[in-house]
Amino acid sequence: MAMIDIVKYEGDNQEFAWKFPNDALSTKSQLIVNESQVAVLFRGGKAYDIYEPGRHTLNTENIPLLNAIINLPFGKESPFKAEIWYVNMAHVLDVKWGTQTPVNIQDPKYGIYVPVSAYGQFGMTINDPKTFLKKMVGTVPSFGREHITKYFRGMYTSHVKDEISTYLIEKRIPVLDLGAYLTELSAFMKQQMMSEFDAYGIELLNFYVEDISTDDDDEGVVRLKQALSKRAEMDIIGYEYKEERTFDALVGAAQNEGSTGGFMGAGIGLGVGSAVGQNLGAAMNEVTQSVLKTETRTCSNCNHPVNEGDKFCGNCAQILQAPEHRCTCGAVVGEHQKFCHECGQSLHNKCTACDAPLKQDAKFCPDCGKAVVDDEA
């Protein structure tokens, strides 16, 4: 076999790695390496010297590692067999990726499994030619985009499931809201995948998630959309889910005449009638109060709510009920009563108006002048 005089890259510029088809070389062969490329010399499946862009003569000065193996004579033309691989070191920014089949992901807020499909593109460059050739290329004559997509499909499909699930759990985001977080999700996934690409001699420059979609006909997606729609409706009209359930239960009880009688039905009817033109939440509260007969006391002066045992209004100090007069024995007695009807104890030891001490036979209070009523014996 004739020795090759010129070794240069003749493959497609879209290739990441290309093998020179002839392995019959000599110490006079000229190796031409273009910009954004490097050439790697292999012998017996082992990588030896790396050649940067330029023109190189494969003599003993340029192949020191190989020279130690095959013991080339100095200064003479010597034939030898070796493989020359060209590696494209340019930045490639538009490698497409996508999930072939939907990946089931559990929604962190609602616990429903939703099938998710995703696609996008990533950018890469080869930063370790020897590692890339040994781990990725193998025995194929060339290695292009389709090989990258194929080799890494399983890896990024697994990462799509793991990283999206992790991101959802950390951020507490529903699956259907992921479309609003694609930029953050892309950066998160790139950070998680960089080390795995690096193990193959590849630097991951960027990783973009362009779209995430779900199957609208899937049962889990339908249930999740219904739940979100229901929640949105409740947020708009201003009441909570448990209140709606109470309202439904009351309406059902009103329709069942035998369960609670005519009063409940009438109460609900009045409550619903009064809700015309009002917020449904306010109407429901009115219905609930009328049905359960939970009356709230209010002050007769300012209409402020008061508690059952309050004697004065906490808002305007209005007297809510006359204070009870009691004997020391605990019996309730009249305001002007002179003796307790229970124990016979004298009650007019103090003035009923100002609480000043009175003598037993006093007819007027010496402090405020109020007459002491003389009860009949």
Short mmCIF file of C-alpha atoms in Angstrom, two decimals:
data_model
loop_
_atom_site.label_atom_id
_atom_site.label_comp_id
_atom_site.label_asym_id
_atom_site.label_seq_id
_atom_site.Cartn_x
_atom_site.Cartn_y
_atom_site.Cartn_z
CA MET A 1 0.00 0.00 0.00
CA ALA A 2 1.34 3.43 -1.02
CA MET A 3 2.20 5.85 1.73
CA ILE A 4 -0.06 8.89 2.10
CA ASP A 5 1.62 12.21 1.49
CA ILE A 6 -1.21 14.56 2.54
CA VAL A 7 -3.64 13.95 5.38
CA LYS A 8 -6.50 16.47 5.63
CA TYR A 9 -10.14 16.73 6.66
CA GLU A 10 -12.54 15.90 3.80
CA GLY A 11 -15.73 15.25 5.71
CA ASP A 12 -18.85 17.31 6.34
CA ASN A 13 -18.41 20.40 8.50
CA GLN A 14 -21.48 19.29 10.44
CA GLU A 15 -19.58 16.26 11.76
CA PHE A 16 -18.21 16.29 15.28
CA ALA A 17 -15.57 13.66 14.50
CA TRP A 18 -14.24 12.19 11.23
CA LYS A 19 -11.72 9.43 10.63
CA PHE A 20 -9.17 9.74 7.81
CA PRO A 21 -9.89 6.67 5.63
CA ASN A 22 -6.27 5.49 5.16
CA ASP A 23 -3.96 4.35 7.95
CA ALA A 24 -0.79 3.91 5.83
CA LEU A 25 1.40 6.80 6.95
CA SER A 26 5.08 7.66 6.92
CA THR A 27 7.42 10.07 8.61
CA LYS A 28 7.15 12.31 5.50
CA SER A 29 3.33 12.56 5.54
CA GLN A 30 1.90 16.08 5.84
CA LEU A 31 -0.97 16.54 8.34
CA ILE A 32 -3.18 19.58 7.68
CA VAL A 33 -5.49 20.74 10.49
CA ASN A 34 -7.99 23.54 9.83
CA GLU A 35 -9.10 26.22 12.27
CA SER A 36 -11.61 25.06 14.95
CA GLN A 37 -10.25 21.50 14.55
CA VAL A 38 -7.73 19.24 16.21
CA ALA A 39 -6.31 15.95 14.94
CA VAL A 40 -5.70 12.97 17.19
CA LEU A 41 -3.31 10.13 16.25
CA PHE A 42 -4.38 6.62 17.30
CA ARG A 43 -2.48 3.35 17.17
CA GLY A 44 -3.82 0.04 18.41
CA GLY A 45 -6.95 1.75 19.77
CA LYS A 46 -4.95 4.09 21.97
CA ALA A 47 -4.82 7.87 21.57
CA TYR A 48 -1.37 9.43 21.44
CA ASP A 49 -0.52 12.85 20.04
CA ILE A 50 -2.92 15.78 19.51
CA TYR A 51 -2.25 18.27 16.66
CA GLU A 52 -3.53 21.85 16.79
CA PRO A 53 -4.53 23.87 13.66
CA GLY A 54 -1.69 24.16 11.10
CA ARG A 55 0.52 21.99 8.87
CA HIS A 56 2.47 19.20 10.53
CA THR A 57 5.04 16.69 9.23
CA LEU A 58 4.71 13.33 10.95
CA ASN A 59 8.38 13.02 11.86
CA THR A 60 10.07 12.12 15.09
CA GLU A 61 9.81 15.68 16.35
CA ASN A 62 6.06 15.90 15.89
CA ILE A 63 5.06 12.48 17.17
CA PRO A 64 7.08 12.03 20.36
CA LEU A 65 4.63 9.69 22.07
CA LEU A 66 4.21 7.44 19.04
CA ASN A 67 7.96 7.45 18.42
CA ALA A 68 8.52 5.89 21.81
CA ILE A 69 6.18 3.03 20.85
CA ILE A 70 7.26 2.13 17.30
CA ASN A 71 10.92 3.23 17.62
CA LEU A 72 11.13 5.28 14.42
CA PRO A 73 14.65 5.86 13.06
CA PHE A 74 15.70 9.48 13.15
CA GLY A 75 16.00 11.40 9.88
CA LYS A 76 14.78 8.63 7.53
CA GLU A 77 11.44 8.05 5.83
CA SER A 78 9.75 5.20 7.67
CA PRO A 79 6.30 3.74 6.98
CA PHE A 80 3.92 2.96 9.85
CA LYS A 81 0.21 2.38 10.44
CA ALA A 82 -1.86 4.74 12.53
CA GLU A 83 -5.33 6.29 12.51
CA ILE A 84 -5.91 10.01 12.22
CA TRP A 85 -9.16 11.43 13.69
CA TYR A 86 -10.30 15.00 13.14
CA VAL A 87 -12.43 16.54 15.89
CA ASN A 88 -14.59 19.61 15.31
CA MET A 89 -14.00 22.01 18.22
CA ALA A 90 -16.47 24.67 17.04
CA HIS A 91 -19.41 25.73 19.21
CA VAL A 92 -22.60 24.10 17.98
CA LEU A 93 -25.64 25.81 19.44
CA ASP A 94 -28.66 24.20 17.77
CA VAL A 95 -28.63 20.49 18.60
CA LYS A 96 -32.29 19.44 18.83
CA TRP A 97 -33.67 17.27 21.61
CA GLY A 98 -37.11 15.99 22.57
CA THR A 99 -38.95 13.25 24.43
CA GLN A 100 -40.14 10.49 22.08
CA THR A 101 -43.01 9.53 24.39
CA PRO A 102 -44.66 11.48 27.25
CA VAL A 103 -43.08 11.19 30.69
CA ASN A 104 -45.42 10.73 33.68
CA ILE A 105 -44.79 13.40 36.33
CA GLN A 106 -46.69 13.75 39.60
CA ASP A 107 -48.16 17.16 40.27
CA PRO A 108 -46.70 18.27 43.65
CA LYS A 109 -49.81 20.18 44.74
CA TYR A 110 -52.58 17.82 43.70
CA GLY A 111 -50.84 14.42 43.57
CA ILE A 112 -52.15 13.60 40.07
CA TYR A 113 -49.81 11.95 37.53
CA VAL A 114 -49.69 13.91 34.30
CA PRO A 115 -48.00 12.80 31.02
CA VAL A 116 -45.59 15.53 29.93
CA SER A 117 -43.84 15.97 26.58
CA ALA A 118 -40.96 18.40 26.15
CA TYR A 119 -38.59 19.52 23.43
CA GLY A 120 -35.92 22.13 22.82
CA GLN A 121 -32.27 22.47 21.81
CA PHE A 122 -28.87 22.71 23.41
CA GLY A 123 -25.43 24.05 22.58
CA MET A 124 -22.18 22.12 22.99
CA THR A 125 -18.51 22.03 22.20
CA ILE A 126 -15.90 19.29 22.59
CA ASN A 127 -13.39 20.26 25.27
CA ASP A 128 -11.52 16.94 25.61
CA PRO A 129 -10.96 15.31 22.18
CA LYS A 130 -9.32 12.13 23.52
CA THR A 131 -12.11 11.44 26.03
CA PHE A 132 -14.76 12.23 23.40
CA LEU A 133 -13.25 9.85 20.84
CA LYS A 134 -12.70 7.01 23.29
CA LYS A 135 -16.10 7.18 25.02
CA MET A 136 -18.41 8.35 22.26
CA VAL A 137 -17.09 7.52 18.83
CA GLY A 138 -15.84 3.94 19.01
CA THR A 139 -15.40 2.32 15.60
CA VAL A 140 -17.78 4.38 13.42
CA PRO A 141 -16.07 6.32 10.61
CA SER A 142 -17.78 9.60 11.52
CA PHE A 143 -19.83 11.05 14.34
CA GLY A 144 -22.44 13.77 13.74
CA ARG A 145 -25.54 15.39 15.19
CA GLU A 146 -27.72 12.33 14.75
CA HIS A 147 -25.27 10.33 16.86
CA ILE A 148 -25.27 12.96 19.61
CA THR A 149 -29.09 13.00 19.61
CA LYS A 150 -29.26 9.22 19.68
CA TYR A 151 -26.56 8.67 22.30
CA PHE A 152 -27.91 11.28 24.69
CA ARG A 153 -31.65 10.64 24.19
CA GLY A 154 -31.90 8.24 27.10
CA MET A 155 -29.89 10.56 29.28
CA TYR A 156 -31.86 13.74 28.69
CA THR A 157 -35.19 11.88 28.75
CA SER A 158 -34.29 10.64 32.21
CA HIS A 159 -33.19 14.13 33.21
CA VAL A 160 -36.40 15.66 31.88
CA LYS A 161 -38.38 13.47 34.28
CA ASP A 162 -36.06 13.85 37.26
CA GLU A 163 -35.22 17.54 36.93
CA ILE A 164 -38.76 18.69 36.14
CA SER A 165 -40.10 16.71 39.11
CA THR A 166 -37.40 18.15 41.37
CA TYR A 167 -38.07 21.68 40.12
CA LEU A 168 -41.82 21.33 40.66
CA ILE A 169 -41.37 20.04 44.20
CA GLU A 170 -38.89 22.78 45.15
CA LYS A 171 -41.01 25.58 43.68
CA ARG A 172 -44.44 24.06 44.51
CA ILE A 173 -45.64 24.75 40.96
CA PRO A 174 -48.52 22.82 39.34
CA VAL A 175 -47.52 20.91 36.19
CA LEU A 176 -49.90 22.92 34.02
CA ASP A 177 -48.19 26.17 35.07
CA LEU A 178 -44.72 25.08 33.90
CA GLY A 179 -45.02 27.04 30.67
CA ALA A 180 -44.49 30.25 32.63
CA TYR A 181 -41.19 29.02 34.08
CA LEU A 182 -39.33 27.72 30.99
CA THR A 183 -36.37 30.09 31.37
CA GLU A 184 -35.76 29.16 35.00
CA LEU A 185 -36.37 25.48 34.26
CA SER A 186 -33.87 25.56 31.37
CA ALA A 187 -31.12 27.00 33.58
CA PHE A 188 -31.93 24.48 36.31
CA MET A 189 -31.73 21.52 33.91
CA LYS A 190 -28.48 22.72 32.36
CA GLN A 191 -26.87 22.92 35.79
CA GLN A 192 -27.95 19.37 36.60
CA MET A 193 -26.76 17.88 33.26
CA MET A 194 -23.37 19.58 32.84
CA SER A 195 -21.38 17.00 34.77
CA GLU A 196 -22.77 14.12 32.72
CA PHE A 197 -21.84 15.76 29.41
CA ASP A 198 -18.42 16.62 30.80
CA ALA A 199 -17.76 12.94 31.49
CA TYR A 200 -17.81 12.40 27.70
CA GLY A 201 -15.45 15.27 26.93
CA ILE A 202 -18.30 17.65 26.01
CA GLU A 203 -18.98 21.09 27.47
CA LEU A 204 -22.70 21.89 27.65
CA LEU A 205 -22.91 25.55 26.62
CA ASN A 206 -26.65 25.95 27.06
CA PHE A 207 -29.81 23.89 27.40
CA TYR A 208 -33.19 25.27 26.39
CA VAL A 209 -36.66 23.89 27.10
CA GLU A 210 -38.70 25.47 24.32
CA ASP A 211 -42.07 23.94 25.13
CA ILE A 212 -43.78 21.60 27.60
CA SER A 213 -47.12 20.09 26.65
CA THR A 214 -49.64 17.65 28.10
CA ASP A 215 -52.19 15.31 26.53
CA ASP A 216 -55.54 17.08 26.84
CA ASP A 217 -57.38 13.74 26.56
CA ASP A 218 -55.51 12.12 29.44
CA GLU A 219 -57.69 11.44 32.50
CA GLY A 220 -55.18 12.98 34.90
CA VAL A 221 -54.91 16.17 32.81
CA VAL A 222 -58.71 16.46 32.60
CA ARG A 223 -59.08 16.07 36.38
CA LEU A 224 -56.31 18.57 37.06
CA LYS A 225 -57.79 21.17 34.71
CA GLN A 226 -61.22 20.72 36.28
CA ALA A 227 -59.76 21.22 39.76
CA LEU A 228 -57.87 24.36 38.70
CA SER A 229 -60.94 25.73 36.94
CA LYS A 230 -63.08 25.14 40.02
CA ARG A 231 -60.53 26.81 42.22
CA ALA A 232 -60.36 29.82 39.91
CA GLU A 233 -64.15 30.16 40.03
CA MET A 234 -64.14 30.11 43.82
CA ASP A 235 -61.35 32.72 43.92
CA ILE A 236 -63.38 34.99 41.63
CA ILE A 237 -66.66 34.83 43.56
CA GLY A 238 -64.86 35.06 46.88
CA TYR A 239 -65.64 32.02 49.01
CA GLU A 240 -63.91 28.82 50.00
CA TYR A 241 -64.49 25.25 48.90
CA LYS A 242 -65.81 24.11 52.29
CA GLU A 243 -68.36 26.93 52.26
CA GLU A 244 -69.58 25.81 48.87
CA ARG A 245 -69.98 22.27 50.18
CA THR A 246 -72.02 23.64 53.14
CA PHE A 247 -74.20 25.56 50.72
CA ASP A 248 -74.79 22.45 48.58
CA ALA A 249 -75.68 20.43 51.67
CA LEU A 250 -78.20 23.04 52.80
CA VAL A 251 -79.82 23.21 49.38
CA GLY A 252 -80.05 19.43 49.30
CA ALA A 253 -81.64 19.38 52.74
CA ALA A 254 -84.16 21.99 51.69
CA GLN A 255 -85.17 19.93 48.67
CA ASN A 256 -85.68 16.89 50.92
CA GLU A 257 -88.92 17.92 52.65
CA GLY A 258 -89.02 14.90 54.94
CA SER A 259 -85.59 15.47 56.47
CA THR A 260 -85.92 18.84 58.24
CA GLY A 261 -89.48 20.11 57.70
CA GLY A 262 -90.85 23.19 56.02
CA PHE A 263 -88.86 25.68 58.07
CA MET A 264 -85.48 24.80 56.50
CA GLY A 265 -86.91 24.94 52.99
CA ALA A 266 -88.48 28.30 53.74
CA GLY A 267 -85.27 29.58 55.27
CA ILE A 268 -83.22 28.62 52.21
CA GLY A 269 -85.83 30.11 49.92
CA LEU A 270 -85.69 33.40 51.76
CA GLY A 271 -81.88 33.31 51.87
CA VAL A 272 -81.56 32.69 48.14
CA GLY A 273 -84.18 35.31 47.41
CA SER A 274 -82.27 37.93 49.33
CA ALA A 275 -79.10 37.13 47.40
CA VAL A 276 -80.35 38.60 44.14
CA GLY A 277 -77.80 41.09 42.92
CA GLN A 278 -75.35 40.23 45.70
CA ASN A 279 -72.22 38.22 46.00
CA LEU A 280 -72.87 34.49 46.28
CA GLY A 281 -70.61 34.26 49.30
CA ALA A 282 -72.70 36.82 51.21
CA ALA A 283 -75.90 35.05 50.19
CA MET A 284 -74.57 31.73 51.43
CA ASN A 285 -73.72 33.20 54.82
CA GLU A 286 -77.22 34.60 55.07
CA VAL A 287 -78.72 31.23 54.20
CA THR A 288 -76.54 29.41 56.70
CA GLN A 289 -77.47 31.79 59.52
CA SER A 290 -81.18 31.60 58.81
CA VAL A 291 -81.16 27.82 58.59
CA LEU A 292 -79.07 27.22 61.67
CA LYS A 293 -80.87 30.05 63.53
CA THR A 294 -77.62 31.49 64.82
CA GLU A 295 -78.84 34.95 65.86
CA THR A 296 -76.23 37.57 66.63
CA ARG A 297 -76.95 40.16 69.36
CA THR A 298 -76.40 43.79 68.39
CA CYS A 299 -76.40 47.02 70.35
CA SER A 300 -79.73 48.90 70.14
CA ASN A 301 -77.84 52.19 69.92
CA CYS A 302 -75.03 51.59 67.36
CA ASN A 303 -75.91 48.11 65.98
CA HIS A 304 -72.45 46.82 66.88
CA PRO A 305 -72.23 43.03 67.54
CA VAL A 306 -72.12 42.14 71.25
CA ASN A 307 -71.73 38.88 73.16
CA GLU A 308 -74.55 37.12 74.97
CA GLY A 309 -73.43 38.05 78.51
CA ASP A 310 -72.32 41.65 77.82
CA LYS A 311 -73.95 44.31 80.02
CA PHE A 312 -72.49 47.27 78.10
CA CYS A 313 -71.75 47.79 74.37
CA GLY A 314 -68.00 47.59 73.67
CA ASN A 315 -68.39 50.24 70.94
CA CYS A 316 -70.57 53.00 72.51
CA ALA A 317 -70.98 51.94 76.22
CA GLN A 318 -74.76 51.66 75.85
CA ILE A 319 -76.37 49.73 78.75
CA LEU A 320 -77.53 46.42 77.30
CA GLN A 321 -79.40 45.12 80.38
CA ALA A 322 -80.24 46.42 83.83
CA PRO A 323 -77.82 45.09 86.45
CA GLU A 324 -79.30 42.51 88.77
CA HIS A 325 -79.58 43.28 92.47
CA ARG A 326 -78.65 40.36 94.63
CA CYS A 327 -78.62 39.69 98.37
CA THR A 328 -75.50 38.29 99.98
CA CYS A 329 -77.30 34.95 99.97
CA GLY A 330 -77.42 35.06 96.14
CA ALA A 331 -81.14 35.70 95.69
CA VAL A 332 -82.26 38.26 93.08
CA VAL A 333 -84.06 41.18 94.75
CA GLY A 334 -85.85 44.30 93.52
CA GLU A 335 -84.08 47.62 93.18
CA HIS A 336 -86.09 49.27 96.04
CA GLN A 337 -86.66 46.14 98.12
CA LYS A 338 -85.79 46.70 101.82
CA PHE A 339 -85.46 43.10 102.99
CA CYS A 340 -84.45 39.90 101.13
CA HIS A 341 -87.41 37.61 100.52
CA GLU A 342 -85.16 34.57 100.87
CA CYS A 343 -83.21 35.23 104.06
CA GLY A 344 -84.78 38.41 105.50
CA GLN A 345 -81.49 40.32 105.52
CA SER A 346 -81.71 44.12 105.42
CA LEU A 347 -80.80 45.36 101.94
CA HIS A 348 -80.68 49.13 102.48
CA ASN A 349 -77.39 49.37 104.29
CA LYS A 350 -76.15 51.30 101.25
CA CYS A 351 -77.72 53.90 98.94
CA THR A 352 -79.00 52.38 95.73
CA ALA A 353 -77.90 55.46 93.78
CA CYS A 354 -74.40 56.18 95.00
CA ASP A 355 -73.62 53.17 97.19
CA ALA A 356 -73.04 55.43 100.27
CA PRO A 357 -73.53 53.83 103.74
CA LEU A 358 -77.01 54.45 105.29
CA LYS A 359 -78.25 54.37 108.80
CA GLN A 360 -80.94 51.81 109.53
CA ASP A 361 -83.74 54.45 109.93
CA ALA A 362 -82.53 56.91 107.28
CA LYS A 363 -85.15 58.17 104.83
CA PHE A 364 -82.71 60.14 102.67
CA CYS A 365 -79.11 59.45 101.62
CA PRO A 366 -76.73 61.82 103.43
CA ASP A 367 -74.38 61.75 100.39
CA CYS A 368 -76.61 62.23 97.32
CA GLY A 369 -80.00 63.09 98.91
CA LYS A 370 -81.95 60.32 97.20
CA ALA A 371 -85.04 59.20 99.14
CA VAL A 372 -84.94 55.76 100.63
CA VAL A 373 -88.24 54.02 99.78
CA ASP A 374 -89.95 52.60 102.80
CA ASP A 375 -91.29 49.15 101.98
CA GLU A 376 -94.23 47.84 103.86
CA ALA A 377 -93.45 45.19 106.44
#
